[in-house]
Coordinates of C-alpha atoms in Angstrom, one line a residue:
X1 CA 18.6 18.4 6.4
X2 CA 16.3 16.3 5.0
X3 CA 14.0 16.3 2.3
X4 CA 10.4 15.6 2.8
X5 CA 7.4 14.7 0.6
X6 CA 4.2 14.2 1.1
X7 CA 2.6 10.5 -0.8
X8 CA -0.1 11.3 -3.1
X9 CA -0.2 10.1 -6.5
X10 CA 2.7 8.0 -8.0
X11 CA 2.7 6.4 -11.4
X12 CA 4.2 2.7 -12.3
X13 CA 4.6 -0.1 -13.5
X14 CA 4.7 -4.1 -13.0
X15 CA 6.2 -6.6 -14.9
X16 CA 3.9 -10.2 -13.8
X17 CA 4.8 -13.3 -15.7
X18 CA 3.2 -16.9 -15.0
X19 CA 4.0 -20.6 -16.2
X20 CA 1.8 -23.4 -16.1
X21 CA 2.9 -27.0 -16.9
X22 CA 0.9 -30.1 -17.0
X23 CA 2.8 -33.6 -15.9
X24 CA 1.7 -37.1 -15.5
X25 CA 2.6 -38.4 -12.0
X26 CA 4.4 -41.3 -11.8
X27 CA 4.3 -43.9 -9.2
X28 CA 7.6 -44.6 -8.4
X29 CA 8.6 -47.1 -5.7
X30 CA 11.4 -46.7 -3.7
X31 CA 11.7 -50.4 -2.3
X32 CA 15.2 -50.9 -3.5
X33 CA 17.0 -47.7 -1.5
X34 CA 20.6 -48.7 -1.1
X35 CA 22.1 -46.6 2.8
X36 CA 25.5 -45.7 0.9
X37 CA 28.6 -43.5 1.6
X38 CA 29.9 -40.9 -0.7
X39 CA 33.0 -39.4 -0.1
X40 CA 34.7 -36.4 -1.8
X41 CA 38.3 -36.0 -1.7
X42 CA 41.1 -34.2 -3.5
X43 CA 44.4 -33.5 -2.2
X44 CA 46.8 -30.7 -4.3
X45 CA 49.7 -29.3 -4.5
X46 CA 48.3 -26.5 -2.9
X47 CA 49.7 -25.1 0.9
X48 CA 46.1 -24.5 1.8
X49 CA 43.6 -26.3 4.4
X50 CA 42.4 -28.8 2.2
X51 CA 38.3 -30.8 2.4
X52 CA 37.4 -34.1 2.6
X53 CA 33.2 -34.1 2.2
X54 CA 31.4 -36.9 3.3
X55 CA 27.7 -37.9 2.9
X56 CA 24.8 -40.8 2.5
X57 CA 23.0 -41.4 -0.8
X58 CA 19.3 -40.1 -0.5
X59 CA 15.7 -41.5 -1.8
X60 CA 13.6 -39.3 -4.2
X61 CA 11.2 -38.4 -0.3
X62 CA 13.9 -36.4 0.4
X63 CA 15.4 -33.2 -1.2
X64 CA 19.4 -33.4 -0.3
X65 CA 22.0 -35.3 0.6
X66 CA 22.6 -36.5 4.4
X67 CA 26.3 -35.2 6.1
X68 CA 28.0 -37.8 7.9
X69 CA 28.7 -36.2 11.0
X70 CA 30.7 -37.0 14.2
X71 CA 33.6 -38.9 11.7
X72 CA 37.1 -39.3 12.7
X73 CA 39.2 -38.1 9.5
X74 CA 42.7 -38.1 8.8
X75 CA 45.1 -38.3 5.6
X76 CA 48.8 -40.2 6.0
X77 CA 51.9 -40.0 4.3
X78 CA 54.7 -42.8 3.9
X79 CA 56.6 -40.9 5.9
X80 CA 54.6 -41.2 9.0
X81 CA 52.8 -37.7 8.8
X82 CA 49.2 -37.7 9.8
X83 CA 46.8 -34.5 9.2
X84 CA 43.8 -34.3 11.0
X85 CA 40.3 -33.0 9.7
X86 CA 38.0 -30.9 12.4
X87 CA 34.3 -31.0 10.9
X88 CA 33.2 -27.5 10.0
X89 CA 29.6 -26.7 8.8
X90 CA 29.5 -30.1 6.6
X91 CA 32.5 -31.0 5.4
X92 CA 35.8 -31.6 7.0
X93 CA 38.6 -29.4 7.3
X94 CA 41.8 -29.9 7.7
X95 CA 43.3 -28.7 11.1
X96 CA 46.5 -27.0 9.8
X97 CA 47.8 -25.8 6.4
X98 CA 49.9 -28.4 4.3
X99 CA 50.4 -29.4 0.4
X100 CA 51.0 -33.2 -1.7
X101 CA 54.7 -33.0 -2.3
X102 CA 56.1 -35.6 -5.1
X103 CA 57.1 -39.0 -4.6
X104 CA 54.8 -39.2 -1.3
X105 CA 52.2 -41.8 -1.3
X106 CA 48.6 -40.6 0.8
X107 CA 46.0 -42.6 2.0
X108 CA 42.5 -41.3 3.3
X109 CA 41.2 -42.9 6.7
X110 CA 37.3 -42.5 7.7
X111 CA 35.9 -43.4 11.0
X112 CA 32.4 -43.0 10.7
X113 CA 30.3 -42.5 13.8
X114 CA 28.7 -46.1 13.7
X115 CA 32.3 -47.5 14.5
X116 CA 33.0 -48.3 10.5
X117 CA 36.3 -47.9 9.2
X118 CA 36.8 -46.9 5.5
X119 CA 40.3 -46.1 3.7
X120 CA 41.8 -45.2 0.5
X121 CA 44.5 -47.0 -1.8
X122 CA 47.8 -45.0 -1.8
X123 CA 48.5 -42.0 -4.3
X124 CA 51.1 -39.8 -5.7
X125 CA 51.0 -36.3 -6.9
X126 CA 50.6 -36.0 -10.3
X127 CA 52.9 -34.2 -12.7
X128 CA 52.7 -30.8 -12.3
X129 CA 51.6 -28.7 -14.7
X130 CA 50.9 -24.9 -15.1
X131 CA 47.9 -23.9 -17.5
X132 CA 49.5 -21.6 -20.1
X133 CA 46.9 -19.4 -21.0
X134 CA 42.9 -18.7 -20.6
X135 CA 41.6 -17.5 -23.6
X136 CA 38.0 -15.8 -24.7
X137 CA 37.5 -16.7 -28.1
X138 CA 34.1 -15.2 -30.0
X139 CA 32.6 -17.5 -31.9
X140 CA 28.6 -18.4 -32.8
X141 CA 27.9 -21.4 -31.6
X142 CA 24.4 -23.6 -32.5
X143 CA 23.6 -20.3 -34.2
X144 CA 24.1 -18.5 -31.0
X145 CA 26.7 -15.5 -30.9
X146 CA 28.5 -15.4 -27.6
X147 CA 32.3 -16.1 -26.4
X148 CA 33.8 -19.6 -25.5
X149 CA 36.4 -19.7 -22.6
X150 CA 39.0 -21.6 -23.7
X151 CA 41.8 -23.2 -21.8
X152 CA 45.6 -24.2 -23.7
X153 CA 48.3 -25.7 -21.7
X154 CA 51.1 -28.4 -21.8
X155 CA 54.0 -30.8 -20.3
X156 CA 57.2 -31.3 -22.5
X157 CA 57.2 -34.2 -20.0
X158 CA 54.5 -36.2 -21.4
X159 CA 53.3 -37.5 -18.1
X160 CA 50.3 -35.6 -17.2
X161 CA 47.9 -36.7 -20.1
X162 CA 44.9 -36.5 -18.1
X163 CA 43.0 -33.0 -16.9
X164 CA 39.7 -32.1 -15.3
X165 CA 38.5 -28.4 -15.3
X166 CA 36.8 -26.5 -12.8
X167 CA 36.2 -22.5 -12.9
X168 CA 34.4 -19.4 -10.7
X169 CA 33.2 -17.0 -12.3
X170 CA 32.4 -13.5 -11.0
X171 CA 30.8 -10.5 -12.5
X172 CA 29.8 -6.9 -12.4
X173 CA 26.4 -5.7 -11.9
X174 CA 25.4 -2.0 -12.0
X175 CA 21.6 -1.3 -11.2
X176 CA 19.8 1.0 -13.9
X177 CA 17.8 2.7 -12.3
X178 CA 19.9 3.6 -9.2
X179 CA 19.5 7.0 -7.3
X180 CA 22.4 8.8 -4.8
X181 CA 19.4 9.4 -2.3
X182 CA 17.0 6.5 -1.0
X183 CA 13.7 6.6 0.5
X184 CA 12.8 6.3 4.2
X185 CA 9.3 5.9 4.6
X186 CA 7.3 6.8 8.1
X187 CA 3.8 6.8 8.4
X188 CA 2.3 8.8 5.1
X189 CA 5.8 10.8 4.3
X190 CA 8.9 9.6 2.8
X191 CA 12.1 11.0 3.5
X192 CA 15.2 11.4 1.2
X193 CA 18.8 11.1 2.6
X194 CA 22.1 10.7 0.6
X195 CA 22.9 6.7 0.6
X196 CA 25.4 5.9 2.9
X197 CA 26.3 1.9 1.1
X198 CA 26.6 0.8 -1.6
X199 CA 23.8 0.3 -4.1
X200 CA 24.7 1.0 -7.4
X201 CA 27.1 -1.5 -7.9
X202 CA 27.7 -5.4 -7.2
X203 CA 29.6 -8.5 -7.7
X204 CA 27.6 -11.6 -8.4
X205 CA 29.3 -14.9 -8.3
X206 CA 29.3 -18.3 -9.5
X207 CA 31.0 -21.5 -9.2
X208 CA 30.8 -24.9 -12.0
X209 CA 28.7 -27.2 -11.6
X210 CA 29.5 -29.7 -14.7
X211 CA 32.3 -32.5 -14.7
X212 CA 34.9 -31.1 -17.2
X213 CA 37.8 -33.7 -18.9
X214 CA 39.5 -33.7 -21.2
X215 CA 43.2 -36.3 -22.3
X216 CA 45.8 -36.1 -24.2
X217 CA 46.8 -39.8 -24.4
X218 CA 45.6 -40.5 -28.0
X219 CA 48.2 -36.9 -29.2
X220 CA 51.2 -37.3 -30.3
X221 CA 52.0 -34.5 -27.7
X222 CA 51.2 -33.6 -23.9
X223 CA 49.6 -30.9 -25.2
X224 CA 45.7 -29.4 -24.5
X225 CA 44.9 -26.8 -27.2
X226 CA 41.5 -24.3 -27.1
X227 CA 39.8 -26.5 -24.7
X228 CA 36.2 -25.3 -24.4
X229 CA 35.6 -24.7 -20.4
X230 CA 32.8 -22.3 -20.8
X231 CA 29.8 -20.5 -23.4
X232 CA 28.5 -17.1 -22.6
X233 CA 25.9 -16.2 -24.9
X234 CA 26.4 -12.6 -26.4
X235 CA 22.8 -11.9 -24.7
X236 CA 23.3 -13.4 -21.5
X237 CA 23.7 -10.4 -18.9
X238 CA 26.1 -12.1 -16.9
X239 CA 28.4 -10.4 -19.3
X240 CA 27.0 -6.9 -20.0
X241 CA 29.5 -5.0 -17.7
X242 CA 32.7 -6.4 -16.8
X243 CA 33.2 -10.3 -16.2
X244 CA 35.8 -12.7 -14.5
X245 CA 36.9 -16.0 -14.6
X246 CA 38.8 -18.2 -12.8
X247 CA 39.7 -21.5 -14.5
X248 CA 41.0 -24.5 -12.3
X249 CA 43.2 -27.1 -14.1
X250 CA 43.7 -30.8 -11.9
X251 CA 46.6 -33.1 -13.5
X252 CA 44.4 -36.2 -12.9
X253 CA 46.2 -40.2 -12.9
X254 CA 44.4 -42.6 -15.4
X255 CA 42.7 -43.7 -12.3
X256 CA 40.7 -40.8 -11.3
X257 CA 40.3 -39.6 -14.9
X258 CA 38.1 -43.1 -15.2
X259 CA 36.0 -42.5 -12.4
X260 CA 35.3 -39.7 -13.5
X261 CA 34.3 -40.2 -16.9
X262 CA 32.3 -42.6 -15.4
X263 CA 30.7 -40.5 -12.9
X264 CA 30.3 -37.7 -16.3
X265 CA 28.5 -40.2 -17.8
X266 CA 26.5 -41.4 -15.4
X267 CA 25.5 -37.8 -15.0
X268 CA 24.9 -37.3 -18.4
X269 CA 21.9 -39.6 -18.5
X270 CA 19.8 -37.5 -17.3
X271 CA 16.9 -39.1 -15.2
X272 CA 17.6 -42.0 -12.5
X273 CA 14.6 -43.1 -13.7
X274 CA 15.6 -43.6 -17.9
X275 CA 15.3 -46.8 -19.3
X276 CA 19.3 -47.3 -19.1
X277 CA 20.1 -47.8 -16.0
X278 CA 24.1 -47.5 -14.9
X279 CA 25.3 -50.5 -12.4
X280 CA 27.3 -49.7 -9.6
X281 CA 30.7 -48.2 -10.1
X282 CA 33.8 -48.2 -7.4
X283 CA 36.2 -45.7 -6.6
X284 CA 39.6 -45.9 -4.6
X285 CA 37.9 -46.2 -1.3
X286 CA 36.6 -49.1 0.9
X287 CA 35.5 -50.5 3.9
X288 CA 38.1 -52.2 6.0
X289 CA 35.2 -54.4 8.1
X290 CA 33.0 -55.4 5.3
X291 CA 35.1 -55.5 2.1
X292 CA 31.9 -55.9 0.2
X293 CA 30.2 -52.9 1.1
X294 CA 29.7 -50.6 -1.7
X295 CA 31.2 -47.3 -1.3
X296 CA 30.8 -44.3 -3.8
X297 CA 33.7 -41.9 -4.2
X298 CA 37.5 -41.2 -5.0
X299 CA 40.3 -39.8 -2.7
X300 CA 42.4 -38.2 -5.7
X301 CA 46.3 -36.0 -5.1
X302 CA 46.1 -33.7 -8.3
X303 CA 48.7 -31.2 -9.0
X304 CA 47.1 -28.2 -9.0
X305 CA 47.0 -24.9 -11.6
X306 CA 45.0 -21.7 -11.7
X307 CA 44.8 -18.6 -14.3
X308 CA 42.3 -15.5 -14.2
X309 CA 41.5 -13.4 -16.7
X310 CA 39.0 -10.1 -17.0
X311 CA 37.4 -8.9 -19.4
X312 CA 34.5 -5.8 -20.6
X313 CA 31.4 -6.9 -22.9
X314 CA 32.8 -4.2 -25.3
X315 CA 36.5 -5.7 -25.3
X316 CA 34.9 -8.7 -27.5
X317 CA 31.7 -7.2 -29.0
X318 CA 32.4 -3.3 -29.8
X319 CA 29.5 -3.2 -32.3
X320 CA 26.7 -4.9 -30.0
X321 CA 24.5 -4.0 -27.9
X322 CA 24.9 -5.0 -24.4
X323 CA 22.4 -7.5 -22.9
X324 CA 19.8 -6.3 -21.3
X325 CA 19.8 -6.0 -17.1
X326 CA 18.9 -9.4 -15.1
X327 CA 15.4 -7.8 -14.4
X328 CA 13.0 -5.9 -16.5
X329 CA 13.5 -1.8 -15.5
X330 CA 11.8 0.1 -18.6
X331 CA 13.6 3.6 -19.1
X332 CA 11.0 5.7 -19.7
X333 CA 7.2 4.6 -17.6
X334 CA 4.2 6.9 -19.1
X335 CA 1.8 8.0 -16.4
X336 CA -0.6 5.2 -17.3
X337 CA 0.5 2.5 -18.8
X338 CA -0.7 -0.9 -19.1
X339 CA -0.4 -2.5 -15.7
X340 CA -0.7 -2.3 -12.8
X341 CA -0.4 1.4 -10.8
X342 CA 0.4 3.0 -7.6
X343 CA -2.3 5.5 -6.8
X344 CA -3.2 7.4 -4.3
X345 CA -0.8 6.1 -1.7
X346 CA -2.0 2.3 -2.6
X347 CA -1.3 -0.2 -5.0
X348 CA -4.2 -1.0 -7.4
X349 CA -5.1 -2.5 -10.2
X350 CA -6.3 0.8 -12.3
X351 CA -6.5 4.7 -11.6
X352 CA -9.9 4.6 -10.4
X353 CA -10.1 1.4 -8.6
X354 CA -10.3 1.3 -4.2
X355 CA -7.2 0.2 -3.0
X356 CA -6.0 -2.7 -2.6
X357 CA -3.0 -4.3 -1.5
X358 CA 0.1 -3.1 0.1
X359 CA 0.9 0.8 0.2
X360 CA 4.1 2.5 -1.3
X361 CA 5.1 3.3 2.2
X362 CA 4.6 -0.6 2.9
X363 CA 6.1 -1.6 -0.4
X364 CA 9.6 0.5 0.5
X365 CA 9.7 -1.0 3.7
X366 CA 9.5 -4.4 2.7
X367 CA 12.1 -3.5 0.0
X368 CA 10.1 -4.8 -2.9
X369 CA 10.0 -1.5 -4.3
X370 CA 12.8 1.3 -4.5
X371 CA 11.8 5.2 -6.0
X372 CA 13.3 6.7 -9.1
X373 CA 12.6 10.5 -8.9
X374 CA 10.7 12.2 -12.0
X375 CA 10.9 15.6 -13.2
X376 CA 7.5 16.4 -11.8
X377 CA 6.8 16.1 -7.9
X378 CA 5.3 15.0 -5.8
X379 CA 5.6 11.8 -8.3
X380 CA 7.8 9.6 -7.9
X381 CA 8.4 5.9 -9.9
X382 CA 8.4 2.9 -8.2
X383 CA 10.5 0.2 -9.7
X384 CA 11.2 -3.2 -8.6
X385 CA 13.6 -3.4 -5.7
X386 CA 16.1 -5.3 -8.5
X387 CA 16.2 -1.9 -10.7
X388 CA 17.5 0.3 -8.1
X389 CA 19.4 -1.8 -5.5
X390 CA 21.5 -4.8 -6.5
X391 CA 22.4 -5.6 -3.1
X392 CA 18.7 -7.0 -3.0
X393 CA 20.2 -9.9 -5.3
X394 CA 24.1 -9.9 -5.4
X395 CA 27.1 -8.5 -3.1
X396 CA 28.0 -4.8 -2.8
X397 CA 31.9 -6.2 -1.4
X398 CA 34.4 -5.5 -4.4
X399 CA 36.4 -8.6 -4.3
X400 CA 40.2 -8.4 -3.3
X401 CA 41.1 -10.0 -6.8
X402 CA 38.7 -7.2 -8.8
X403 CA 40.5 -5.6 -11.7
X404 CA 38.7 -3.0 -13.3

């Protein structure tokens, strides 16, 4: 049976936070807008369906790069093996499982809609190359405590020379302020029933955004040692409960580990609109009917080398406080605190003012609230919807990889 209470006087709190800037605008004129192709490509070692994405540079007017749609796509091998790619959502997949095997040479072909016909040069797998460990080292860095993910591997070969980093991170959230019951609001009376999904806790998720090299060429050995891939403050909340990382090594040829330091540095800039202005770089990729047209992009076959590790904010920092939770939830609200209130069934500004606003019952149904029970009923806490549910903000779905 359920529980039933009637909505009379309920105490809270709101947390409201504003920021104001003040720019110059600046007239920019877009007369020089160059219509050009980008293409994303990177074939591994991997048996996997692999991506080719494909896309049109973009003026400042607009917010996002255009997909090139309706392309024929394929990749070849020496050997006369052709995979297809099938578009799906926007990029291009490709049609059955395969993997680069060594000593074959691969090409990328592009039919775009408009009848133009672009392809790659012809390239090998790389050496390949396992990463040998993934290592979180704590250290203070800029005066900031916090722990550096660092990355060690090598080839007794000395043929690989040349690695770029990727990583995904994922991580436990566990709301604060959770309760095993949760409100159900009709009319003026809210009901309590025993949760039936999860609330309490989440996995948030997170994939690099950031061009990471790193070479060995100038060593006297093939050897990458404590390569930084990733800071984590020691107050960032992303690791206040248990965190995960997976870190993505790519054996690159001297080729691709050009273009993209070029493309880092390009990147690094900053602003297109900065005083130093980069010319235009090529990649591996061209147009077979107009050998002039520019093309931005790099069809790269990288072996291919993955290692997770886990670990709990405590493992590294046993004497520290955890960081606080990704949204302010005070542990302990006084009846009338500084604020803003819930009173009388309404939201107000203070006790005594005439309502205004949404009502409790209209602020649980629009999940922007969630209740915390108090010792004294019929009052109950409202807290922000962030406090007491993570699903409103991350996954409830324990991933298959999770390690607790």
């Amino acid at each position: 049976m359920m529980k039933k209470i009637l909505l009379y006087s309920f105490p809270a709190i709101a947390l409201l936070a504003s920021i104001f800037s003040c720019t110059t605008p600046y007239n920019y004129q877009n007369n020089d807008f160059e219509d050009v192709i980008i293409v994303e490509a990177t074939l591994t070692n991997e048996y996997k369906n692999h991506e080719v994405k494909i896309s049109r540079t973009y003026s400042l007017e607009e917010s996002f790069p255009q997909f090139e749609s309706q392309a024929t796509v394929n990749v070849t091998d020496d050997l006369g093996n052709k995979y297809d790619f099938a578009e799906v959502g926007s990029s291009y997949v490709s049609a059955v499982k395969f993997q680069a095997v060594p000593e074959r040479q691969y090409q990328l072909h592009i039919l775009t809609k408009n009848g133009r016909t672009y392809v790659s040069t012809t390239e090998k797998l790389t050496t390949q190359t396992q990463i040998a460990s993934v290592i979180p080292n704590v250290i203070t860095k800029d005066g900031i405590p916090g722990v550096q993910i660092e990355v060690n591997s090598s080839d007794p070969t000395n043929t690989s020379r040349y690695y770029r980093y990727k990583y995904d991170e994922t991580y436990k959230v566990v709301a604060p302020m959770w309760n095993a019951e949760e409100a159900i609001p009709a009319g003026n009376i809210v009901s309590f029933r025993p949760r039936t999904t999860e609330a309490r806790t989440c996995y948030s998720d997170q994939k690099s955004n950031e061009i990471l090299l790193t070479g060995t060429n100038d060593l006297s050995e093939d050897r990458v040692s404590n390569f930084p891939v990733k800071f984590i403050s020691s107050k960032d909340p992303m690791i206040r409960n248990r965190y995960s990382i997976l870190v993505k090594q790519y054996v690159q040829s001297l080729a691709a580990h050009t273009y993209y330091e070029t493309l880092k540095e390009i990147s690094d800039n900053g602003s297109i609109l900065s005083q130093t202005q980069p010319g235009f770089f090529r990649g591996n990729i061209s147009s077979v009917d107009n050998p002039r047209e520019k093309v931005i992009g790099f069809f790269e076959v990288s072996s291919y080398s993955e290692k997770r590790i886990f670990f709990n904010f405590t493992d590294l920092f046993p004497k520290t406080s955890p960081p606080e939770y990704q949204y302010y939830c005070p542990a302990v609200i006084p009846e009338f605190e500084a604020g803003n209130f819930y009173f009388n069934n309404c939201y107000s500004t203070s006790p005594n003012s005439t309502c205004q606003g949404p009502t409790i019952v209209e602020l649980i149904e629009s999940r922007a609230r969630v209740f915390f029970p108090t010792q004294e009923l019929p009052k109950l806490i409202l807290y922000t919807i962030q406090c007491g549910d993570c699903t409103s903000f991350s996954s409830n779905i324990k991933p298959s990889f999770w390690i607790d």
